[in-house]
Amino acid sequence: MEFELIELIKSRCGAQRDDVWLGIGDDAAVLAMPLGQQLAVSTDTLVAGVHFPQNAKVYDIGWKALAVNLSDLAAMGAVPAWATLALTLPAADRAWVEQFADGFGALAREYKLALVGGDTTQGPLAITVTVHGFIPPDAALLRSGARVGDMICVTGTLGDAAGGLACVTGREELGAALALPQESRETLLARLNRPAPRVAAGLVLRGRAHACIDVSDGLLADLGHICAASGVGAEIAAESLPASPALLALFDDERRRALQLAGGDDYELCFTAPDSASSLLADLARSGCGATRIGRIVSGSGVRVRDVHGAEIALPRRGWEHFA
Ligand code: ADP
Ligand code: MG
């Protein structure tokens, strides 16, 4: 049965690539690196009940398992190439694996990514994906490159995924918002369940951004990582945080700001770049994913958020931390 599942995964989960000399089926995959490129490697695990609800759509679990990993490659400025998949399943459920493979495969084919191996075991549902991508030497976007005076920017919009989560788990907090359009809630839920990794934006940022990170745990937490790694501080203008129409429709100002600052799972890119790089924002918009300037790198440490009058805003709980 395990081998039937592996056959099923093999047939549905990825794209064909010429650089896969030997894929699924032997003791190891054998892969050809493009000459002169460096390999970027990243792993993320999704555990049922922690990273997705027990009743999540299986297609979405497959999609998100790959999306969160591609987001890490995007944040490095890497071009995705290969992945491995370690699946721990409570039972050999063929229908489950089919739906999972459809979600995983849809995103894999979009990025011409080949699934080259993995492992299939029995136990409580957990999914570990490892992705591999290519970067020219010295072009990787690091957390440690931010400089005083850099502008701080973020792609897309913030707080949508956390807003979607609030729609399914925290109904009482929404209050009057529940009377508002179902459509807005569905838009936010789609952001939570099928995040779009910002791979194209990462490539535009190569050689132009000083520092970059993907926003998985919330802006404050992730920008905090850039500050710590770079030995700098950050000042954010609260009113400049980009919000989607759906988020604006469903939440009052205060609640929306908390979601934008501390909500996780958006998978946007937060980056810093020299102030003179104004054409960068235009190039990002042309690449299909616009970015917004939200603040500035300063000397010191930590992230401060200011309101329109320049007064410092007391911060909400920081992002998601395991073992917290
Ligand atoms: P081994 O005993 O050598 O680890 P396995 O029986 O675990 O071999 O796997 C057989 C082949 O199927 C290997 O090429 C492995 O990489 C691949 N494989 C197993 N599980 C998965 C999976 N969930 N996704 C992709 N490939 C898998
Ligand atoms: Mg094995």
mmCIF file of N, CA, C and O in Angstrom, residues 164 167 177-191 244-247 249-250:
data_model
loop_
_atom_site.group_PDB
_atom_site.id
_atom_site.type_symbol
_atom_site.label_atom_id
_atom_site.label_comp_id
_atom_site.label_asym_id
_atom_site.label_seq_id
_atom_site.Cartn_x
_atom_site.Cartn_y
_atom_site.Cartn_z
ATOM 1 N N GLY A 164 -8.377 36.066 8.378
ATOM 2 C CA GLY A 164 -9.111 34.861 7.980
ATOM 3 C C GLY A 164 -9.249 33.898 9.144
ATOM 4 O O GLY A 164 -10.314 33.319 9.380
ATOM 5 N N CYS A 167 -11.796 34.977 11.506
ATOM 6 C CA CYS A 167 -13.147 34.714 10.998
ATOM 7 C C CYS A 167 -13.611 33.299 11.346
ATOM 8 O O CYS A 167 -14.794 33.061 11.529
ATOM 9 N N ALA A 177 -18.760 43.064 12.576
ATOM 10 C CA ALA A 177 -18.195 42.668 11.288
ATOM 11 C C ALA A 177 -18.886 41.447 10.706
ATOM 12 O O ALA A 177 -18.900 41.248 9.502
ATOM 13 N N LEU A 178 -19.493 40.632 11.559
ATOM 14 C CA LEU A 178 -20.102 39.405 11.064
ATOM 15 C C LEU A 178 -21.262 39.674 10.112
ATOM 16 O O LEU A 178 -21.631 38.826 9.325
ATOM 17 N N ALA A 179 -21.819 40.883 10.197
ATOM 18 C CA ALA A 179 -22.924 41.207 9.309
ATOM 19 C C ALA A 179 -22.409 41.527 7.901
ATOM 20 O O ALA A 179 -23.174 41.615 6.957
ATOM 21 N N LEU A 180 -21.106 41.689 7.767
ATOM 22 C CA LEU A 180 -20.541 42.139 6.491
ATOM 23 C C LEU A 180 -20.346 40.997 5.501
ATOM 24 O O LEU A 180 -20.483 39.836 5.837
ATOM 25 N N PRO A 181 -20.023 41.343 4.259
ATOM 26 C CA PRO A 181 -20.100 40.371 3.168
ATOM 27 C C PRO A 181 -19.272 39.102 3.385
ATOM 28 O O PRO A 181 -18.107 39.153 3.756
ATOM 29 N N GLN A 182 -19.923 37.995 3.098
ATOM 30 C CA GLN A 182 -19.299 36.682 3.070
ATOM 31 C C GLN A 182 -18.067 36.701 2.155
ATOM 32 O O GLN A 182 -17.046 36.089 2.437
ATOM 33 N N GLU A 183 -18.169 37.466 1.071
ATOM 34 C CA GLU A 183 -17.097 37.517 0.081
ATOM 35 C C GLU A 183 -15.765 37.959 0.708
ATOM 36 O O GLU A 183 -14.716 37.397 0.410
ATOM 37 N N SER A 184 -15.822 38.981 1.565
ATOM 38 C CA SER A 184 -14.599 39.464 2.196
ATOM 39 C C SER A 184 -13.987 38.391 3.071
ATOM 40 O O SER A 184 -12.774 38.199 3.108
ATOM 41 N N ARG A 185 -14.865 37.657 3.790
ATOM 42 C CA ARG A 185 -14.338 36.593 4.643
ATOM 43 C C ARG A 185 -13.664 35.515 3.803
ATOM 44 O O ARG A 185 -12.627 34.985 4.155
ATOM 45 N N GLU A 186 -14.272 35.201 2.661
ATOM 46 C CA GLU A 186 -13.677 34.165 1.814
ATOM 47 C C GLU A 186 -12.335 34.606 1.237
ATOM 48 O O GLU A 186 -11.409 33.801 1.104
ATOM 49 N N THR A 187 -12.230 35.892 0.906
ATOM 50 C CA THR A 187 -10.955 36.416 0.402
ATOM 51 C C THR A 187 -9.865 36.219 1.456
ATOM 52 O O THR A 187 -8.757 35.778 1.147
ATOM 53 N N LEU A 188 -10.185 36.537 2.719
ATOM 54 C CA LEU A 188 -9.192 36.407 3.792
ATOM 55 C C LEU A 188 -8.856 34.935 4.043
ATOM 56 O O LEU A 188 -7.688 34.580 4.254
ATOM 57 N N LEU A 189 -9.873 34.072 3.998
ATOM 58 C CA LEU A 189 -9.614 32.647 4.227
ATOM 59 C C LEU A 189 -8.732 32.055 3.136
ATOM 60 O O LEU A 189 -7.891 31.200 3.394
ATOM 61 N N ALA A 190 -8.909 32.550 1.912
ATOM 62 C CA ALA A 190 -8.067 32.065 0.812
ATOM 63 C C ALA A 190 -6.611 32.450 1.061
ATOM 64 O O ALA A 190 -5.689 31.691 0.758
ATOM 65 N N ARG A 191 -6.404 33.624 1.629
ATOM 66 C CA ARG A 191 -5.027 34.059 1.947
ATOM 67 C C ARG A 191 -4.408 33.164 3.023
ATOM 68 O O ARG A 191 -3.213 32.910 3.025
ATOM 69 N N SER A 244 -5.746 45.058 2.720
ATOM 70 C CA SER A 244 -6.628 44.683 1.608
ATOM 71 C C SER A 244 -8.014 45.272 1.846
ATOM 72 O O SER A 244 -8.397 45.550 2.986
ATOM 73 N N PRO A 245 -8.794 45.464 0.780
ATOM 74 C CA PRO A 245 -10.178 45.930 0.943
ATOM 75 C C PRO A 245 -10.965 44.997 1.875
ATOM 76 O O PRO A 245 -11.779 45.462 2.674
ATOM 77 N N ALA A 246 -10.701 43.697 1.809
ATOM 78 C CA ALA A 246 -11.450 42.749 2.649
ATOM 79 C C ALA A 246 -11.144 42.987 4.125
ATOM 80 O O ALA A 246 -12.040 42.975 4.972
ATOM 81 N N LEU A 247 -9.879 43.216 4.443
ATOM 82 C CA LEU A 247 -9.508 43.455 5.848
ATOM 83 C C LEU A 247 -10.146 44.760 6.341
ATOM 84 O O LEU A 247 -10.659 44.830 7.457
ATOM 85 N N ALA A 249 -12.847 46.036 5.275
ATOM 86 C CA ALA A 249 -14.302 45.871 5.387
ATOM 87 C C ALA A 249 -14.695 45.159 6.671
ATOM 88 O O ALA A 249 -15.775 45.376 7.202
ATOM 89 N N LEU A 250 -13.817 44.310 7.194
ATOM 90 C CA LEU A 250 -14.223 43.424 8.291
ATOM 91 C C LEU A 250 -13.774 43.857 9.677
ATOM 92 O O LEU A 250 -14.323 43.408 10.670
#
